[in-house]
Amino acid sequence: MASTSGRSHLWRALSALIVMTAALGIASCAALTPAAPPTPSTAAPDPTTAVLGVYKTILPGASSPGIDGTLYLNHGGSLRQVLDYFNEVPALVEVGTWMVDADGIVTLTIAAQEDRAYDVPIVSRLQHTGHTLVTMPDPDAAEALLTVWYEFGALAAGQVEMPYDAESASMRLERNLAEHYKAFLPSADGCGRDVTLSLQTDGVAVMKTDYLNGEPATEEVGTWELLGSHTLRVTLNSRQDRVYEEPVVTDYVVEEGTLRDGSGVTLRSVFGYVMSVISQFTGETATFADVDEEVLTETALAEAEYDLPDLGPIPLRAGRYEHRYGSGATEVNRVRLQTAGFGDLDGDGADDAAAVLAVATGGSGSFYYVVAMVNRAGELEQAGYALLGDRIQLEYVGVEEGRIVVRMKLAVAGDPMCCPSHTVTQIYRLEKGTLQAVEGP
C-alpha cells in the first residue's frame, strides 16, 4: 500500500500535472511514415522530424478513474492536447506551440483552451528519447509527476508499452469488472487504433475506436454480462449512424488483470495503468489490498446465495439465476448480479459488500435490490436488503464509512420508460440485521 506521505505528495502533484502541457491541429504519424531517400546535404538534420507525431499517456485523476491524454505535435509548430477524464464531462482541450532544440529538448507552450486564452502562457520542457517524451524536473515544482508520453504509432506497433500494474489490476477485476479498458492496436490506414471499452455498472457497454487522425471516433453501444467467474460477453448493437442488423458479440477471458478475446486482442484496465504511475511516483507498491483467502470479491458474490421477497433462496451461478414457475413464455423469474461495492459494514475490519441484484419476474418491470453481504471469515452471509426501484439507471454503489451509498436515476412524470432523468442518492446502514435508509450525507 502506498504510504500516506506518498499519497499526499501525489495529490499535490496532480494539481500541477493538469496544467502541464498544451495543443492545436492534427499531427501526422511520423513514426510510421516511410523516410524519403537520403539526398546529399551538408545541412544538419532537422530535429523536429524525429519528434513530429501523436503521443499517448494515462495518468491518475484526483476526482476521476484516470486521465486519458493525447498530445498532437504538428507540422508548423502547433500542438493540441486532449485530456479525457473517463466521465461525462467533455475532455479538456488545450492549444499552443512547440519547438525542439538540437539536443532533443522539446519546449511546449500552453497558450489557451479552445474557447479562451490564458493570461500567462504555461511552458514545460520534455526530453525526447526513442519513442517517448519525458517531462524534465522543474525546480519550482519538485513534487510534480514526471509524465511520460508514448509515441502512438510505436504503441500500436508493439515497439513500446506503457508500464502496467497487472497485480493491482487483477485484484481490482476480481472485485468489479465495471471498468474502463484500453488497447492500442495497428491499423492499415493510419498510425493505429486507440480503443477504449467502458463497462458500466448498469450493464451498458461502450466501445470507442479513434484513429487519432482528426476524424470523429466511432462509438458502438450495447451491453455486457458475466458468463462465468472469469468470462464476460460484450454485445454491441449500434453506432452513431446506424443500428446493426446483427449484433457484434465478443467473449473475453479475464486473466492477469486484462480482458483477452479469442483473436488475441488484449484490453488493459485504466486502473492498472494508473496504479503503475502511482507506484513509480511514490516508490512503493501501490496495490490497494492484500490478497488472502478472506478477501471478498465480485466472483464470490456471483456464486453466492441470496434471499429476496416472493422469490425465496436465490443461488446465483456465474452471477445469474433462473426459475420457471409456469408453462408460459414469460412465466420465469430471472435474477442477475448487476454490480457491487466493497467496504466494512459491520465494524469488524473486514471488507463486506453491497450487491445490486436485478430481478425480472415475467412482467415488463425490472426491479433492483441492494443487498448487504457481510464477510464471516471468507463466508458470505446476507444481512439485509432494500428495494431501489423499477427500471432505474444505476450510476454508483459503494461502501463509505460503514454505510451503503447508492446513486441512481429514477423516472419522473413525463419520462419515457427507457430513460429516467431524476438523480437521487440513497444511503443505508445495517441495524439489527436489517438494512435501513438513513438521511445523508
Tab-separated table of N, CA and C in Angstrom, residues 272-382:
chain	number	residue	atom	x	y	z
A	272	GLY	N	-5.067	-0.320	-13.828
A	272	GLY	CA	-3.720	-0.886	-13.829
A	272	GLY	C	-2.670	0.105	-14.294
A	273	TYR	N	-3.004	0.898	-15.307
A	273	TYR	CA	-2.071	1.933	-15.769
A	273	TYR	C	-1.867	2.992	-14.699
A	274	VAL	N	-2.961	3.429	-14.076
A	274	VAL	CA	-2.883	4.476	-13.060
A	274	VAL	C	-2.063	4.011	-11.861
A	275	MET	N	-2.288	2.775	-11.403
A	275	MET	CA	-1.558	2.272	-10.250
A	275	MET	C	-0.071	2.143	-10.539
A	276	SER	N	0.282	1.864	-11.771
A	276	SER	CA	1.692	1.806	-12.136
A	276	SER	C	2.344	3.178	-12.011
A	277	VAL	N	1.636	4.227	-12.453
A	277	VAL	CA	2.167	5.585	-12.329
A	277	VAL	C	2.324	5.961	-10.858
A	278	ILE	N	1.315	5.627	-10.049
A	278	ILE	CA	1.389	5.936	-8.623
A	278	ILE	C	2.568	5.221	-7.974
A	279	SER	N	2.778	3.952	-8.324
A	279	SER	CA	3.891	3.189	-7.764
A	279	SER	C	5.227	3.836	-8.098
A	280	GLN	N	5.380	4.255	-9.336
A	280	GLN	CA	6.639	4.880	-9.737
A	280	GLN	C	6.858	6.214	-9.039
A	281	PHE	N	5.761	6.943	-8.836
A	281	PHE	CA	5.889	8.261	-8.207
A	281	PHE	C	6.230	8.145	-6.724
A	282	THR	N	5.562	7.226	-6.013
A	282	THR	CA	5.774	7.101	-4.572
A	282	THR	C	6.973	6.229	-4.233
A	283	GLY	N	7.411	5.411	-5.208
A	283	GLY	CA	8.498	4.489	-4.923
A	283	GLY	C	8.066	3.290	-4.110
A	284	GLU	N	6.755	3.073	-3.989
A	284	GLU	CA	6.242	1.956	-3.206
A	284	GLU	C	5.194	1.203	-4.016
A	285	THR	N	4.950	-0.041	-3.633
A	285	THR	CA	3.901	-0.815	-4.282
A	285	THR	C	2.558	-0.170	-4.001
A	286	ALA	N	1.770	0.035	-5.050
A	286	ALA	CA	0.529	0.800	-4.906
A	286	ALA	C	-0.707	-0.076	-4.917
A	287	THR	N	-0.556	-1.361	-4.603
A	287	THR	CA	-1.735	-2.212	-4.550
A	287	THR	C	-2.660	-1.748	-3.450
A	288	PHE	N	-3.965	-1.899	-3.659
A	288	PHE	CA	-4.938	-1.330	-2.744
A	288	PHE	C	-5.411	-2.323	-1.690
A	289	ALA	N	-5.015	-3.576	-1.774
A	289	ALA	CA	-5.455	-4.555	-0.776
A	289	ALA	C	-4.503	-5.734	-0.783
A	290	ASP	N	-4.296	-6.322	0.371
A	290	ASP	CA	-3.533	-7.555	0.460
A	290	ASP	C	-4.484	-8.710	0.185
A	291	VAL	N	-4.095	-9.575	-0.733
A	291	VAL	CA	-4.976	-10.672	-1.113
A	291	VAL	C	-4.743	-11.865	-0.197
A	292	ASP	N	-5.819	-12.376	0.410
A	292	ASP	CA	-5.766	-13.623	1.165
A	292	ASP	C	-7.109	-14.325	1.002
A	293	GLU	N	-7.258	-15.423	1.661
A	293	GLU	CA	-8.454	-16.229	1.443
A	293	GLU	C	-9.723	-15.553	1.942
A	294	GLU	N	-9.594	-14.521	2.804
A	294	GLU	CA	-10.776	-13.899	3.374
A	294	GLU	C	-11.195	-12.637	2.627
A	295	VAL	N	-10.461	-12.224	1.596
A	295	VAL	CA	-10.823	-11.027	0.848
A	295	VAL	C	-12.055	-11.321	-0.009
A	296	LEU	N	-13.031	-10.451	0.064
A	296	LEU	CA	-14.280	-10.620	-0.659
A	296	LEU	C	-14.136	-10.109	-2.078
A	297	THR	N	-14.646	-10.837	-3.050
A	297	THR	CA	-14.540	-10.456	-4.452
A	297	THR	C	-15.906	-10.531	-5.121
A	298	GLU	N	-16.007	-9.899	-6.307
A	298	GLU	CA	-17.246	-9.984	-7.071
A	298	GLU	C	-17.491	-11.407	-7.558
A	299	THR	N	-16.413	-12.153	-7.775
A	299	THR	CA	-16.574	-13.554	-8.167
A	299	THR	C	-17.311	-14.332	-7.092
A	300	ALA	N	-16.964	-14.082	-5.816
A	300	ALA	CA	-17.659	-14.762	-4.726
A	300	ALA	C	-19.128	-14.355	-4.681
A	301	LEU	N	-19.417	-13.083	-4.915
A	301	LEU	CA	-20.808	-12.624	-4.926
A	301	LEU	C	-21.597	-13.266	-6.054
A	302	ALA	N	-20.922	-13.521	-7.184
A	302	ALA	CA	-21.599	-14.116	-8.338
A	302	ALA	C	-21.936	-15.580	-8.119
A	303	GLU	N	-21.379	-16.188	-7.059
A	303	GLU	CA	-21.659	-17.597	-6.759
A	303	GLU	C	-22.374	-17.750	-5.410
A	304	ALA	N	-22.831	-16.650	-4.839
A	304	ALA	CA	-23.448	-16.681	-3.511
A	304	ALA	C	-24.944	-16.965	-3.588
A	305	GLU	N	-25.539	-17.224	-2.409
A	305	GLU	CA	-26.982	-17.427	-2.321
A	305	GLU	C	-27.628	-16.229	-1.639
A	306	TYR	N	-28.749	-15.770	-2.195
A	306	TYR	CA	-29.455	-14.605	-1.693
A	306	TYR	C	-30.883	-15.012	-1.353
A	307	ASP	N	-31.597	-14.094	-0.677
A	307	ASP	CA	-32.995	-14.335	-0.315
A	307	ASP	C	-33.749	-13.026	-0.474
A	308	LEU	N	-34.710	-12.989	-1.398
A	308	LEU	CA	-35.485	-11.789	-1.658
A	308	LEU	C	-36.974	-12.101	-1.533
A	309	PRO	N	-37.820	-11.100	-1.252
A	309	PRO	CA	-39.253	-11.353	-1.050
A	309	PRO	C	-39.906	-11.991	-2.272
A	310	ASP	N	-40.773	-12.972	-2.008
A	310	ASP	CA	-41.566	-13.670	-3.029
A	310	ASP	C	-40.734	-14.576	-3.925
A	311	LEU	N	-39.426	-14.625	-3.698
A	311	LEU	CA	-38.571	-15.469	-4.528
A	311	LEU	C	-37.929	-16.588	-3.727
A	312	GLY	N	-37.703	-16.356	-2.450
A	312	GLY	CA	-37.047	-17.364	-1.637
A	312	GLY	C	-35.568	-17.447	-1.939
A	313	PRO	N	-34.926	-18.578	-1.655
A	313	PRO	CA	-33.498	-18.725	-1.893
A	313	PRO	C	-33.137	-18.540	-3.365
A	314	ILE	N	-32.062	-17.781	-3.606
A	314	ILE	CA	-31.619	-17.488	-4.970
A	314	ILE	C	-30.141	-17.863	-5.075
A	315	PRO	N	-29.833	-19.085	-5.484
A	315	PRO	CA	-28.428	-19.478	-5.644
A	315	PRO	C	-27.891	-19.013	-7.005
A	316	LEU	N	-27.100	-17.960	-6.996
A	316	LEU	CA	-26.531	-17.477	-8.254
A	316	LEU	C	-25.436	-18.418	-8.737
A	317	ARG	N	-25.339	-18.558	-10.041
A	317	ARG	CA	-24.246	-19.272	-10.676
A	317	ARG	C	-23.749	-18.393	-11.819
A	318	ALA	N	-22.480	-18.033	-11.741
A	318	ALA	CA	-21.905	-17.084	-12.701
A	318	ALA	C	-22.719	-15.796	-12.745
A	319	GLY	N	-23.238	-15.403	-11.579
A	319	GLY	CA	-23.950	-14.135	-11.473
A	319	GLY	C	-25.382	-14.170	-11.946
A	320	ARG	N	-25.949	-15.368	-12.195
A	320	ARG	CA	-27.298	-15.450	-12.745
A	320	ARG	C	-28.112	-16.549	-12.056
A	321	TYR	N	-29.435	-16.356	-12.100
A	321	TYR	CA	-30.371	-17.343	-11.556
A	321	TYR	C	-31.639	-17.295	-12.404
A	322	GLU	N	-32.211	-18.464	-12.694
A	322	GLU	CA	-33.450	-18.535	-13.467
A	322	GLU	C	-34.321	-19.654	-12.912
A	323	HIS	N	-35.601	-19.335	-12.698
A	323	HIS	CA	-36.539	-20.335	-12.195
A	323	HIS	C	-37.879	-20.169	-12.904
A	324	ARG	N	-38.319	-21.221	-13.589
A	324	ARG	CA	-39.588	-21.184	-14.311
A	324	ARG	C	-40.708	-21.630	-13.366
A	325	TYR	N	-41.750	-20.792	-13.244
A	325	TYR	CA	-42.847	-21.108	-12.337
A	325	TYR	C	-44.156	-21.417	-13.063
A	326	GLY	N	-44.122	-21.520	-14.380
A	326	GLY	CA	-45.302	-21.855	-15.170
A	326	GLY	C	-44.880	-22.269	-16.566
A	327	SER	N	-45.864	-22.562	-17.399
A	327	SER	CA	-45.566	-23.038	-18.749
A	327	SER	C	-45.498	-21.913	-19.778
A	328	GLY	N	-45.967	-20.716	-19.405
A	328	GLY	CA	-45.950	-19.603	-20.346
A	328	GLY	C	-44.544	-19.089	-20.607
A	329	ALA	N	-44.397	-18.427	-21.757
A	329	ALA	CA	-43.065	-17.951	-22.148
A	329	ALA	C	-42.505	-16.924	-21.178
A	330	THR	N	-43.398	-16.165	-20.533
A	330	THR	CA	-42.933	-15.123	-19.621
A	330	THR	C	-42.971	-15.551	-18.158
A	331	GLU	N	-43.402	-16.785	-17.891
A	331	GLU	CA	-43.536	-17.229	-16.500
A	331	GLU	C	-42.209	-17.773	-15.986
A	332	VAL	N	-41.302	-16.848	-15.784
A	332	VAL	CA	-39.973	-17.220	-15.329
A	332	VAL	C	-39.401	-16.075	-14.496
A	333	ASN	N	-38.768	-16.417	-13.398
A	333	ASN	CA	-38.054	-15.443	-12.578
A	333	ASN	C	-36.577	-15.452	-12.975
A	334	ARG	N	-36.044	-14.260	-13.223
A	334	ARG	CA	-34.623	-14.137	-13.572
A	334	ARG	C	-33.967	-13.123	-12.635
A	335	VAL	N	-32.814	-13.486	-12.128
A	335	VAL	CA	-32.054	-12.612	-11.242
A	335	VAL	C	-30.615	-12.589	-11.739
A	336	ARG	N	-30.032	-11.412	-11.732
A	336	ARG	CA	-28.611	-11.315	-12.092
A	336	ARG	C	-27.915	-10.316	-11.199
A	337	LEU	N	-26.651	-10.582	-10.945
A	337	LEU	CA	-25.814	-9.647	-10.190
A	337	LEU	C	-25.428	-8.500	-11.105
A	338	GLN	N	-25.862	-7.298	-10.756
A	338	GLN	CA	-25.599	-6.134	-11.596
A	338	GLN	C	-24.208	-5.556	-11.333
A	339	THR	N	-23.917	-5.284	-10.083
A	339	THR	CA	-22.612	-4.746	-9.701
A	339	THR	C	-22.514	-4.817	-8.187
A	340	ALA	N	-21.400	-4.339	-7.632
A	340	ALA	CA	-21.213	-4.383	-6.182
A	340	ALA	C	-20.213	-3.336	-5.755
A	341	GLY	N	-20.341	-2.912	-4.495
A	341	GLY	CA	-19.348	-2.066	-3.849
A	341	GLY	C	-18.831	-2.768	-2.613
A	342	PHE	N	-17.608	-2.422	-2.175
A	342	PHE	CA	-16.969	-3.151	-1.093
A	342	PHE	C	-16.497	-2.203	0.001
A	343	GLY	N	-16.569	-2.680	1.238
A	343	GLY	CA	-16.117	-1.917	2.387
A	343	GLY	C	-16.679	-2.537	3.656
A	344	ASP	N	-16.211	-2.078	4.808
A	344	ASP	CA	-16.604	-2.656	6.088
A	344	ASP	C	-17.963	-2.115	6.518
A	345	LEU	N	-18.955	-3.002	6.621
A	345	LEU	CA	-20.305	-2.609	7.022
A	345	LEU	C	-20.592	-2.860	8.499
A	346	ASP	N	-19.880	-3.809	9.122
A	346	ASP	CA	-20.222	-4.198	10.491
A	346	ASP	C	-19.126	-3.889	11.506
A	347	GLY	N	-18.099	-3.168	11.074
A	347	GLY	CA	-17.085	-2.704	12.017
A	347	GLY	C	-16.079	-3.733	12.458
A	348	ASP	N	-15.969	-4.890	11.773
A	348	ASP	CA	-15.008	-5.903	12.202
A	348	ASP	C	-13.671	-5.799	11.474
A	349	GLY	N	-13.530	-4.793	10.600
A	349	GLY	CA	-12.266	-4.580	9.894
A	349	GLY	C	-12.136	-5.322	8.586
A	350	ALA	N	-13.054	-6.237	8.290
A	350	ALA	CA	-13.013	-6.991	7.027
A	350	ALA	C	-13.979	-6.375	6.030
A	351	ASP	N	-13.619	-6.461	4.754
A	351	ASP	CA	-14.494	-5.942	3.711
A	351	ASP	C	-15.774	-6.759	3.608
A	352	ASP	N	-16.904	-6.051	3.585
A	352	ASP	CA	-18.195	-6.632	3.260
A	352	ASP	C	-18.592	-6.121	1.882
A	353	ALA	N	-19.850	-6.351	1.473
A	353	ALA	CA	-20.244	-5.956	0.121
A	353	ALA	C	-21.674	-5.446	0.091
A	354	ALA	N	-21.906	-4.527	-0.828
A	354	ALA	CA	-23.252	-4.091	-1.196
A	354	ALA	C	-23.491	-4.596	-2.606
A	355	ALA	N	-24.265	-5.671	-2.735
A	355	ALA	CA	-24.527	-6.283	-4.043
A	355	ALA	C	-25.848	-5.754	-4.579
A	356	VAL	N	-25.859	-5.370	-5.845
A	356	VAL	CA	-27.087	-4.923	-6.503
A	356	VAL	C	-27.573	-6.041	-7.416
A	357	LEU	N	-28.819	-6.491	-7.167
A	357	LEU	CA	-29.432	-7.556	-7.957
A	357	LEU	C	-30.560	-6.988	-8.793
A	358	ALA	N	-30.603	-7.376	-10.082
A	358	ALA	CA	-31.705	-7.022	-10.972
A	358	ALA	C	-32.643	-8.214	-11.071
A	359	VAL	N	-33.938	-7.971	-10.826
A	359	VAL	CA	-34.928	-9.054	-10.767
A	359	VAL	C	-36.022	-8.810	-11.799
A	360	ALA	N	-36.261	-9.793	-12.651
A	360	ALA	CA	-37.367	-9.757	-13.609
A	360	ALA	C	-38.254	-10.957	-13.324
A	361	THR	N	-39.559	-10.722	-13.152
A	361	THR	CA	-40.473	-11.797	-12.761
A	361	THR	C	-41.500	-12.127	-13.835
A	362	GLY	N	-41.201	-11.744	-15.080
A	362	GLY	CA	-42.089	-12.107	-16.175
A	362	GLY	C	-42.888	-10.966	-16.728
A	363	GLY	N	-43.042	-9.879	-15.987
A	363	GLY	CA	-43.755	-8.719	-16.491
A	363	GLY	C	-42.811	-7.771	-17.204
A	364	SER	N	-43.260	-6.514	-17.366
A	364	SER	CA	-42.443	-5.531	-18.065
A	364	SER	C	-41.427	-4.859	-17.158
A	365	GLY	N	-41.555	-5.054	-15.843
A	365	GLY	CA	-40.674	-4.374	-14.909
A	365	GLY	C	-39.345	-5.089	-14.730
A	366	SER	N	-38.373	-4.327	-14.235
A	366	SER	CA	-37.078	-4.866	-13.839
A	366	SER	C	-36.732	-4.203	-12.519
A	367	PHE	N	-36.822	-4.951	-11.425
A	367	PHE	CA	-36.690	-4.399	-10.085
A	367	PHE	C	-35.261	-4.594	-9.574
A	368	TYR	N	-34.759	-3.564	-8.919
A	368	TYR	CA	-33.393	-3.592	-8.422
A	368	TYR	C	-33.396	-3.568	-6.894
A	369	TYR	N	-32.585	-4.446	-6.309
A	369	TYR	CA	-32.405	-4.518	-4.865
A	369	TYR	C	-30.928	-4.324	-4.530
A	370	VAL	N	-30.651	-3.653	-3.420
A	370	VAL	CA	-29.304	-3.641	-2.875
A	370	VAL	C	-29.309	-4.565	-1.667
A	371	VAL	N	-28.336	-5.465	-1.618
A	371	VAL	CA	-28.276	-6.499	-0.583
A	371	VAL	C	-26.952	-6.363	0.166
A	372	ALA	N	-27.028	-6.269	1.490
A	372	ALA	CA	-25.827	-6.234	2.321
A	372	ALA	C	-25.337	-7.662	2.541
A	373	MET	N	-24.092	-7.939	2.138
A	373	MET	CA	-23.489	-9.258	2.307
A	373	MET	C	-22.260	-9.093	3.199
A	374	VAL	N	-22.322	-9.646	4.392
A	374	VAL	CA	-21.211	-9.492	5.327
A	374	VAL	C	-20.260	-10.679	5.210
A	375	ASN	N	-19.019	-10.391	5.509
A	375	ASN	CA	-17.928	-11.338	5.328
A	375	ASN	C	-17.603	-11.981	6.674
A	376	ARG	N	-17.937	-13.255	6.822
A	376	ARG	CA	-17.644	-14.001	8.039
A	376	ARG	C	-16.474	-14.953	7.773
A	377	ALA	N	-15.257	-14.410	7.938
A	377	ALA	CA	-14.037	-15.208	7.705
A	377	ALA	C	-14.039	-15.848	6.323
A	378	GLY	N	-14.475	-15.081	5.340
A	378	GLY	CA	-14.483	-15.562	3.970
A	378	GLY	C	-15.788	-16.155	3.520
A	379	GLU	N	-16.721	-16.417	4.448
A	379	GLU	CA	-18.044	-16.931	4.104
A	379	GLU	C	-19.038	-15.767	4.041
A	380	LEU	N	-19.907	-15.770	3.028
A	380	LEU	CA	-20.862	-14.687	2.838
A	380	LEU	C	-22.165	-14.956	3.566
A	381	GLU	N	-22.692	-13.906	4.192
A	381	GLU	CA	-23.955	-14.016	4.908
A	381	GLU	C	-24.804	-12.783	4.615
A	382	GLN	N	-26.026	-12.991	4.116
A	382	GLN	CA	-26.903	-11.864	3.837
A	382	GLN	C	-27.363	-11.227	5.144
